[in-house]
């Protein structure tokens, strides 16, 4: 039995289902991300965990005990809000010590632990300030310290990096991950940012329309997406309409590929732009590699990589090359080559 | 917080409103069905006689006309004065904006009796206006500006202005300044912009403010009684007269409900007008 | 400022003059030396303030009004604030209907409410008694408090109270440690409005009634002196409260 068990959680609002039969097992000390677009139910799930929302159905177990009906103030879970929710009328020190005061911890002990927590998030010395005097990044760290100081059994973060600018986000991602690791605290992140999910977590649960589309390690999710949605949402991908021949092999742009087609129905081939190499048309290609041809439309320089758009017999493919590699000429006829195993067929969705 | 426990917090307020407001109001309606006996004592019964008496009386008709006419005049006067102030407050960037806003609604903070007194001092026979006019040789005898309809209209207009200013300001909040800027960029002078863009767009707010002013005027009591000098008869004064001097409660109740119905009709009309203007 | 702006400002200034005229006159008259209302006064003196300080009925009416104001404010807050909290935070069916029910007294003209109360109180012999007056005023102040405080409570961001709960605070602790402190400026503003509504209320309060009686009897500047006292009192209350709210805001938020 895992440390944190969510089974069959469901929540309806009026005539829409926010969370539909969500089940998840989290081991002690694990960091799991709930990743998905807005409206997929990830925040509702997190709030149910914290006791801020009552599930219509389902159960939550923490360390063997059922906590589904327990009110929020008895669950001992640390929750970091997207808005940080710092108490404006209290100083930083009193904000961080709030939970300890509620637990009746002695004043001296509170002071000690608050100082410890502030040191951990590198905010020592700011204990007398008011929240409104702090920058966004500092406020976020206070919110984190406040949730950690109570030594919760589970740490819950709700899109807590989305209000920070890009550079700060990068820094905080590393900091939070290292704090999480050093404390060994079971953590759930809710985010719509795949980079966050991929870099901060041991496992990712990709959510879509109230349900979990796939759970797995970051690598699993990225390399072996289980559904079309996951393939589209995580990382960039080309979606190429393809057909199959009489022998069941995929036909793309008139070329037969060493890839098996799905049994029935129309489908698209997903290939990641980074997995495609551009080779001169004349160059030979090894067995088991996919090769199609096309004409280069244009190249766009994006700093750390270059995007090349190639037009083929029945569509366009975007290729990502590392900047610094030799760029093909505009208008040149080229061959696009990638490994067969990097081809992911998914059924076409009828909208 | 659990919703069940929250509901207990409502209990004192609920009991209060029920006992001190709902019940007496019901009592008012109940009284409308009573009658006044020949001795002047109230007779408990369920009859429509009092209602019929009131509705058939020509005096009621006069009172209604008086009230409507007075309210109309006062509202129009107040509207003409409130609109510029509200527009000014809305537009101004002066740092005294807050102070100016407070001054604009000051009549609301001053007791009605005090205001009446002030108007007596200004409009009275020996008051400011008459003194000035006489000393400049404009008139030979004092103008009768108080203890009549004129004085009451002026005083009433001033007392409802704060509410109208607030209502107009709330309505202006919906005005989009970029529309005025667009009008100017298309060649309209500020005056034309005002007439073609600002004014039409502010009409819904105007209608609501006018409705509010009208309702307030119809139910005003102190200003008509004190500034009217016993010559101004409106529904409000009559209701109080019947209730206190004559202790004819059934009649007072019927009149009150009659006024209430009238007010509801007016409110509905003004809301419909405002909505119609919004389109 | 352009031409149109100038026209507007001039119009506004004119109206402001009209608004302030009665009040300015009253203040001036308070210092008049005449026996009757004559403007401009022939001379200036403090005689009417002195006369005020010896006028028994007006003074006792004033004192009574102050007492009533305090009781009304306190009771209205005690009854109204919890109700506002329940209405702002609660999620139960009929909440909207209940809110309208509580705010209804503000919709009906005071004429109707006043009459209804008169008819209700007379057989109970409550008219013109302290409890009667207190209750009468509360019909307006309680809904007012509820309206102001529901707005104040609902402007509190939801997350902050949820945060307190996740940190272990029981519901009433959340109210005590977070909700109430954050809503204090609103509370103070509310109390202020109730008090000033009071000092200017034209309903069957003792002071205005006394004043009316006086004015109907004679027309001399005594009432002007009293008016000045009332205006000054209102201004003092407003200023004190603005200061308090300012302090609360600086300390709190």
PDB file of N, CA and C in Angstrom, chain A residues 279-351:
ATOM      1  N   UNK A 279      19.173  15.426 -44.413  1.00  0.00           N
ATOM      2  CA  UNK A 279      20.307  14.903 -45.175  1.00  0.00           C
ATOM      3  C   UNK A 279      20.153  15.262 -46.643  1.00  0.00           C
ATOM      4  N   UNK A 280      21.265  15.342 -47.349  1.00  0.00           N
ATOM      5  CA  UNK A 280      21.137  15.570 -48.792  1.00  0.00           C
ATOM      6  C   UNK A 280      20.362  14.407 -49.415  1.00  0.00           C
ATOM      7  N   UNK A 281      19.672  14.716 -50.497  1.00  0.00           N
ATOM      8  CA  UNK A 281      18.774  13.722 -51.108  1.00  0.00           C
ATOM      9  C   UNK A 281      19.540  12.510 -51.604  1.00  0.00           C
ATOM     10  N   UNK A 282      20.791  12.744 -51.959  1.00  0.00           N
ATOM     11  CA  UNK A 282      21.552  11.653 -52.554  1.00  0.00           C
ATOM     12  C   UNK A 282      22.058  10.656 -51.524  1.00  0.00           C
ATOM     13  N   UNK A 283      22.158  11.087 -50.267  1.00  0.00           N
ATOM     14  CA  UNK A 283      22.801  10.235 -49.267  1.00  0.00           C
ATOM     15  C   UNK A 283      21.980   8.970 -48.991  1.00  0.00           C
ATOM     16  N   UNK A 284      22.713   7.900 -48.786  1.00  0.00           N
ATOM     17  CA  UNK A 284      22.046   6.625 -48.506  1.00  0.00           C
ATOM     18  C   UNK A 284      21.617   6.586 -47.055  1.00  0.00           C
ATOM     19  N   UNK A 285      20.608   5.748 -46.820  1.00  0.00           N
ATOM     20  CA  UNK A 285      20.034   5.699 -45.474  1.00  0.00           C
ATOM     21  C   UNK A 285      19.999   4.264 -44.993  1.00  0.00           C
ATOM     22  N   UNK A 286      20.298   4.064 -43.702  1.00  0.00           N
ATOM     23  CA  UNK A 286      20.387   2.698 -43.171  1.00  0.00           C
ATOM     24  C   UNK A 286      19.021   2.028 -43.132  1.00  0.00           C
ATOM     25  N   UNK A 287      19.038   0.713 -42.976  1.00  0.00           N
ATOM     26  CA  UNK A 287      17.812  -0.058 -42.861  1.00  0.00           C
ATOM     27  C   UNK A 287      17.056   0.328 -41.601  1.00  0.00           C
ATOM     28  N   UNK A 288      15.743   0.259 -41.665  1.00  0.00           N
ATOM     29  CA  UNK A 288      14.972   0.546 -40.454  1.00  0.00           C
ATOM     30  C   UNK A 288      14.846   2.032 -40.160  1.00  0.00           C
ATOM     31  N   UNK A 289      15.383   2.878 -41.015  1.00  0.00           N
ATOM     32  CA  UNK A 289      15.213   4.316 -40.809  1.00  0.00           C
ATOM     33  C   UNK A 289      14.075   4.783 -41.698  1.00  0.00           C
ATOM     34  N   UNK A 290      13.401   5.789 -41.264  1.00  0.00           N
ATOM     35  CA  UNK A 290      12.323   6.377 -42.065  1.00  0.00           C
ATOM     36  C   UNK A 290      12.915   7.471 -42.928  1.00  0.00           C
ATOM     37  N   UNK A 291      12.508   7.512 -44.168  1.00  0.00           N
ATOM     38  CA  UNK A 291      13.021   8.560 -45.050  1.00  0.00           C
ATOM     39  C   UNK A 291      11.919   9.084 -45.939  1.00  0.00           C
ATOM     40  N   UNK A 292      11.711  10.402 -45.874  1.00  0.00           N
ATOM     41  CA  UNK A 292      10.805  11.040 -46.828  1.00  0.00           C
ATOM     42  C   UNK A 292      11.533  12.236 -47.411  1.00  0.00           C
ATOM     43  N   UNK A 293      11.001  12.749 -48.530  1.00  0.00           N
ATOM     44  CA  UNK A 293      11.684  13.875 -49.166  1.00  0.00           C
ATOM     45  C   UNK A 293      10.787  15.098 -49.212  1.00  0.00           C
ATOM     46  N   UNK A 294      11.455  16.257 -49.358  1.00  0.00           N
ATOM     47  CA  UNK A 294      10.667  17.473 -49.448  1.00  0.00           C
ATOM     48  C   UNK A 294      11.551  18.654 -49.811  1.00  0.00           C
ATOM     49  N   UNK A 295      10.928  19.846 -49.863  1.00  0.00           N
ATOM     50  CA  UNK A 295      11.662  21.046 -50.214  1.00  0.00           C
ATOM     51  C   UNK A 295      11.664  21.993 -49.026  1.00  0.00           C
ATOM     52  N   UNK A 296      12.824  22.603 -48.777  1.00  0.00           N
ATOM     53  CA  UNK A 296      12.938  23.517 -47.629  1.00  0.00           C
ATOM     54  C   UNK A 296      12.206  24.817 -47.919  1.00  0.00           C
ATOM     55  N   UNK A 297      11.268  25.193 -47.030  1.00  0.00           N
ATOM     56  CA  UNK A 297      10.531  26.448 -47.198  1.00  0.00           C
ATOM     57  C   UNK A 297      11.284  27.618 -46.566  1.00  0.00           C
ATOM     58  N   UNK A 298      11.588  27.478 -45.288  1.00  0.00           N
ATOM     59  CA  UNK A 298      12.326  28.546 -44.614  1.00  0.00           C
ATOM     60  C   UNK A 298      12.910  28.030 -43.296  1.00  0.00           C
ATOM     61  N   UNK A 299      13.904  28.809 -42.797  1.00  0.00           N
ATOM     62  CA  UNK A 299      14.504  28.491 -41.497  1.00  0.00           C
ATOM     63  C   UNK A 299      14.337  29.683 -40.564  1.00  0.00           C
ATOM     64  N   UNK A 300      14.042  29.412 -39.311  1.00  0.00           N
ATOM     65  CA  UNK A 300      13.875  30.492 -38.323  1.00  0.00           C
ATOM     66  C   UNK A 300      14.841  30.276 -37.175  1.00  0.00           C
ATOM     67  N   UNK A 301      15.602  31.305 -36.854  1.00  0.00           N
ATOM     68  CA  UNK A 301      16.585  31.210 -35.775  1.00  0.00           C
ATOM     69  C   UNK A 301      15.906  31.531 -34.448  1.00  0.00           C
ATOM     70  N   UNK A 302      15.980  30.574 -33.461  1.00  0.00           N
ATOM     71  CA  UNK A 302      15.278  30.798 -32.201  1.00  0.00           C
ATOM     72  C   UNK A 302      16.246  30.769 -31.031  1.00  0.00           C
ATOM     73  N   UNK A 303      17.470  31.197 -31.245  1.00  0.00           N
ATOM     74  CA  UNK A 303      18.396  31.273 -30.115  1.00  0.00           C
ATOM     75  C   UNK A 303      19.160  29.974 -29.927  1.00  0.00           C
ATOM     76  N   UNK A 304      18.589  29.054 -29.130  1.00  0.00           N
ATOM     77  CA  UNK A 304      19.355  27.833 -28.891  1.00  0.00           C
ATOM     78  C   UNK A 304      19.051  26.742 -29.918  1.00  0.00           C
ATOM     79  N   UNK A 305      18.093  26.975 -30.798  1.00  0.00           N
ATOM     80  CA  UNK A 305      17.871  26.022 -31.876  1.00  0.00           C
ATOM     81  C   UNK A 305      17.336  26.746 -33.098  1.00  0.00           C
ATOM     82  N   UNK A 306      17.248  25.995 -34.190  1.00  0.00           N
ATOM     83  CA  UNK A 306      16.729  26.547 -35.438  1.00  0.00           C
ATOM     84  C   UNK A 306      15.553  25.700 -35.876  1.00  0.00           C
ATOM     85  N   UNK A 307      14.477  26.358 -36.311  1.00  0.00           N
ATOM     86  CA  UNK A 307      13.326  25.617 -36.820  1.00  0.00           C
ATOM     87  C   UNK A 307      13.359  25.679 -38.337  1.00  0.00           C
ATOM     88  N   UNK A 308      13.280  24.519 -38.958  1.00  0.00           N
ATOM     89  CA  UNK A 308      13.279  24.459 -40.417  1.00  0.00           C
ATOM     90  C   UNK A 308      11.955  23.871 -40.875  1.00  0.00           C
ATOM     91  N   UNK A 309      11.299  24.555 -41.782  1.00  0.00           N
ATOM     92  CA  UNK A 309      10.015  24.070 -42.287  1.00  0.00           C
ATOM     93  C   UNK A 309      10.227  23.452 -43.665  1.00  0.00           C
ATOM     94  N   UNK A 310       9.798  22.202 -43.800  1.00  0.00           N
ATOM     95  CA  UNK A 310      10.002  21.489 -45.061  1.00  0.00           C
ATOM     96  C   UNK A 310       8.653  21.077 -45.626  1.00  0.00           C
ATOM     97  N   UNK A 311       8.471  21.306 -46.927  1.00  0.00           N
ATOM     98  CA  UNK A 311       7.209  20.937 -47.547  1.00  0.00           C
ATOM     99  C   UNK A 311       7.368  19.656 -48.336  1.00  0.00           C
ATOM    100  N   UNK A 312       6.453  18.724 -48.099  1.00  0.00           N
ATOM    101  CA  UNK A 312       6.553  17.446 -48.799  1.00  0.00           C
ATOM    102  C   UNK A 312       5.350  17.214 -49.685  1.00  0.00           C
ATOM    103  N   UNK A 313       5.192  15.949 -50.072  1.00  0.00           N
ATOM    104  CA  UNK A 313       4.154  15.611 -51.036  1.00  0.00           C
ATOM    105  C   UNK A 313       2.759  15.951 -50.519  1.00  0.00           C
ATOM    106  N   UNK A 314       2.521  15.743 -49.240  1.00  0.00           N
ATOM    107  CA  UNK A 314       1.153  15.931 -48.741  1.00  0.00           C
ATOM    108  C   UNK A 314       1.126  16.707 -47.435  1.00  0.00           C
ATOM    109  N   UNK A 315       2.030  17.656 -47.256  1.00  0.00           N
ATOM    110  CA  UNK A 315       1.964  18.413 -46.012  1.00  0.00           C
ATOM    111  C   UNK A 315       3.308  19.035 -45.677  1.00  0.00           C
ATOM    112  N   UNK A 316       3.409  19.520 -44.433  1.00  0.00           N
ATOM    113  CA  UNK A 316       4.654  20.160 -44.014  1.00  0.00           C
ATOM    114  C   UNK A 316       5.175  19.486 -42.759  1.00  0.00           C
ATOM    115  N   UNK A 317       6.499  19.497 -42.623  1.00  0.00           N
ATOM    116  CA  UNK A 317       7.126  18.948 -41.414  1.00  0.00           C
ATOM    117  C   UNK A 317       8.049  20.009 -40.840  1.00  0.00           C
ATOM    118  N   UNK A 318       8.004  20.133 -39.512  1.00  0.00           N
ATOM    119  CA  UNK A 318       8.923  21.067 -38.876  1.00  0.00           C
ATOM    120  C   UNK A 318      10.062  20.274 -38.246  1.00  0.00           C
ATOM    121  N   UNK A 319      11.280  20.758 -38.510  1.00  0.00           N
ATOM    122  CA  UNK A 319      12.454  20.086 -37.979  1.00  0.00           C
ATOM    123  C   UNK A 319      13.183  21.051 -37.064  1.00  0.00           C
ATOM    124  N   UNK A 320      13.713  20.510 -35.962  1.00  0.00           N
ATOM    125  CA  UNK A 320      14.478  21.354 -35.054  1.00  0.00           C
ATOM    126  C   UNK A 320      15.932  20.938 -35.101  1.00  0.00           C
ATOM    127  N   UNK A 321      16.809  21.898 -35.426  1.00  0.00           N
ATOM    128  CA  UNK A 321      18.229  21.595 -35.450  1.00  0.00           C
ATOM    129  C   UNK A 321      18.934  22.428 -34.410  1.00  0.00           C
ATOM    130  N   UNK A 322      20.018  21.893 -33.881  1.00  0.00           N
ATOM    131  CA  UNK A 322      20.816  22.682 -32.953  1.00  0.00           C
ATOM    132  C   UNK A 322      21.424  23.853 -33.703  1.00  0.00           C
ATOM    133  N   UNK A 323      21.419  25.032 -33.069  1.00  0.00           N
ATOM    134  CA  UNK A 323      22.015  26.167 -33.786  1.00  0.00           C
ATOM    135  C   UNK A 323      23.521  25.930 -33.866  1.00  0.00           C
ATOM    136  N   UNK A 324      24.079  26.271 -34.982  1.00  0.00           N
ATOM    137  CA  UNK A 324      25.496  25.989 -35.190  1.00  0.00           C
ATOM    138  C   UNK A 324      25.671  24.923 -36.256  1.00  0.00           C
ATOM    139  N   UNK A 325      24.640  24.075 -36.454  1.00  0.00           N
ATOM    140  CA  UNK A 325      24.744  23.082 -37.529  1.00  0.00           C
ATOM    141  C   UNK A 325      24.513  23.796 -38.855  1.00  0.00           C
ATOM    142  N   UNK A 326      25.031  23.203 -39.892  1.00  0.00           N
ATOM    143  CA  UNK A 326      24.904  23.794 -41.229  1.00  0.00           C
ATOM    144  C   UNK A 326      23.449  23.783 -41.651  1.00  0.00           C
ATOM    145  N   UNK A 327      22.973  24.929 -42.121  1.00  0.00           N
ATOM    146  CA  UNK A 327      21.576  25.028 -42.512  1.00  0.00           C
ATOM    147  C   UNK A 327      21.421  24.722 -43.993  1.00  0.00           C
ATOM    148  N   UNK A 328      20.319  24.012 -44.333  1.00  0.00           N
ATOM    149  CA  UNK A 328      20.075  23.751 -45.748  1.00  0.00           C
ATOM    150  C   UNK A 328      19.587  25.027 -46.440  1.00  0.00           C
ATOM    151  N   UNK A 329      19.794  25.117 -47.724  1.00  0.00           N
ATOM    152  CA  UNK A 329      19.366  26.280 -48.501  1.00  0.00           C
ATOM    153  C   UNK A 329      17.862  26.318 -48.641  1.00  0.00           C
ATOM    154  N   UNK A 330      17.342  27.508 -48.715  1.00  0.00           N
ATOM    155  CA  UNK A 330      15.910  27.625 -48.969  1.00  0.00           C
ATOM    156  C   UNK A 330      15.644  27.126 -50.380  1.00  0.00           C
ATOM    157  N   UNK A 331      14.635  26.302 -50.504  1.00  0.00           N
ATOM    158  CA  UNK A 331      14.300  25.780 -51.823  1.00  0.00           C
ATOM    159  C   UNK A 331      15.015  24.489 -52.157  1.00  0.00           C
ATOM    160  N   UNK A 332      15.949  24.074 -51.336  1.00  0.00           N
ATOM    161  CA  UNK A 332      16.703  22.852 -51.650  1.00  0.00           C
ATOM    162  C   UNK A 332      15.835  21.617 -51.451  1.00  0.00           C
ATOM    163  N   UNK A 333      16.096  20.611 -52.262  1.00  0.00           N
ATOM    164  CA  UNK A 333      15.424  19.327 -52.073  1.00  0.00           C
ATOM    165  C   UNK A 333      16.237  18.528 -51.072  1.00  0.00           C
ATOM    166  N   UNK A 334      15.568  18.065 -50.009  1.00  0.00           N
ATOM    167  CA  UNK A 334      16.308  17.341 -48.975  1.00  0.00           C
ATOM    168  C   UNK A 334      15.583  16.067 -48.585  1.00  0.00           C
ATOM    169  N   UNK A 335      16.323  15.225 -47.839  1.00  0.00           N
ATOM    170  CA  UNK A 335      15.721  14.031 -47.276  1.00  0.00           C
ATOM    171  C   UNK A 335      15.581  14.234 -45.775  1.00  0.00           C
ATOM    172  N   UNK A 336      14.421  13.853 -45.244  1.00  0.00           N
ATOM    173  CA  UNK A 336      14.203  13.916 -43.792  1.00  0.00           C
ATOM    174  C   UNK A 336      14.279  12.495 -43.272  1.00  0.00           C
ATOM    175  N   UNK A 337      15.131  12.305 -42.275  1.00  0.00           N
ATOM    176  CA  UNK A 337      15.402  10.943 -41.799  1.00  0.00           C
ATOM    177  C   UNK A 337      15.218  10.867 -40.302  1.00  0.00           C
ATOM    178  N   UNK A 338      14.533   9.783 -39.866  1.00  0.00           N
ATOM    179  CA  UNK A 338      14.465   9.564 -38.410  1.00  0.00           C
ATOM    180  C   UNK A 338      14.308   8.082 -38.121  1.00  0.00           C
ATOM    181  N   UNK A 339      14.495   7.729 -36.866  1.00  0.00           N
ATOM    182  CA  UNK A 339      14.427   6.337 -36.474  1.00  0.00           C
ATOM    183  C   UNK A 339      12.973   5.873 -36.488  1.00  0.00           C
ATOM    184  N   UNK A 340      12.791   4.626 -36.892  1.00  0.00           N
ATOM    185  CA  UNK A 340      11.432   4.096 -36.974  1.00  0.00           C
ATOM    186  C   UNK A 340      10.740   4.165 -35.622  1.00  0.00           C
ATOM    187  N   UNK A 341      11.519   3.892 -34.578  1.00  0.00           N
ATOM    188  CA  UNK A 341      10.875   3.825 -33.269  1.00  0.00           C
ATOM    189  C   UNK A 341      10.431   5.198 -32.769  1.00  0.00           C
ATOM    190  N   UNK A 342      10.889   6.259 -33.430  1.00  0.00           N
ATOM    191  CA  UNK A 342      10.445   7.602 -33.038  1.00  0.00           C
ATOM    192  C   UNK A 342       9.129   7.982 -33.711  1.00  0.00           C
ATOM    193  N   UNK A 343       8.559   7.044 -34.467  1.00  0.00           N
ATOM    194  CA  UNK A 343       7.289   7.313 -35.130  1.00  0.00           C
ATOM    195  C   UNK A 343       6.159   6.827 -34.242  1.00  0.00           C
ATOM    196  N   UNK A 344       5.233   7.701 -33.889  1.00  0.00           N
ATOM    197  CA  UNK A 344       4.139   7.331 -32.990  1.00  0.00           C
ATOM    198  C   UNK A 344       2.823   7.511 -33.741  1.00  0.00           C
ATOM    199  N   UNK A 345       2.183   6.405 -34.095  1.00  0.00           N
ATOM    200  CA  UNK A 345       0.883   6.553 -34.756  1.00  0.00           C
ATOM    201  C   UNK A 345      -0.232   6.706 -33.742  1.00  0.00           C
ATOM    202  N   UNK A 346      -1.165   7.620 -34.017  1.00  0.00           N
ATOM    203  CA  UNK A 346      -2.328   7.793 -33.149  1.00  0.00           C
ATOM    204  C   UNK A 346      -3.562   7.985 -34.004  1.00  0.00           C
ATOM    205  N   UNK A 347      -4.684   7.493 -33.540  1.00  0.00           N
ATOM    206  CA  UNK A 347      -5.900   7.650 -34.339  1.00  0.00           C
ATOM    207  C   UNK A 347      -6.227   9.122 -34.523  1.00  0.00           C
ATOM    208  N   UNK A 348      -6.816   9.421 -35.727  1.00  0.00           N
ATOM    209  CA  UNK A 348      -7.200  10.801 -35.961  1.00  0.00           C
ATOM    210  C   UNK A 348      -8.453  11.086 -35.174  1.00  0.00           C
ATOM    211  N   UNK A 349      -8.506  12.256 -34.552  1.00  0.00           N
ATOM    212  CA  UNK A 349      -9.676  12.567 -33.743  1.00  0.00           C
ATOM    213  C   UNK A 349     -10.722  13.263 -34.592  1.00  0.00           C
ATOM    214  N   UNK A 350     -11.925  12.719 -34.573  1.00  0.00           N
ATOM    215  CA  UNK A 350     -13.002  13.434 -35.251  1.00  0.00           C
ATOM    216  C   UNK A 350     -13.515  14.478 -34.265  1.00  0.00           C
ATOM    217  N   UNK A 351     -13.339  15.715 -34.613  1.00  0.00           N
ATOM    218  CA  UNK A 351     -13.616  16.803 -33.659  1.00  0.00           C
ATOM    219  C   UNK A 351     -15.058  16.821 -33.195  1.00  0.00           C
TER     220      UNK A 351
END
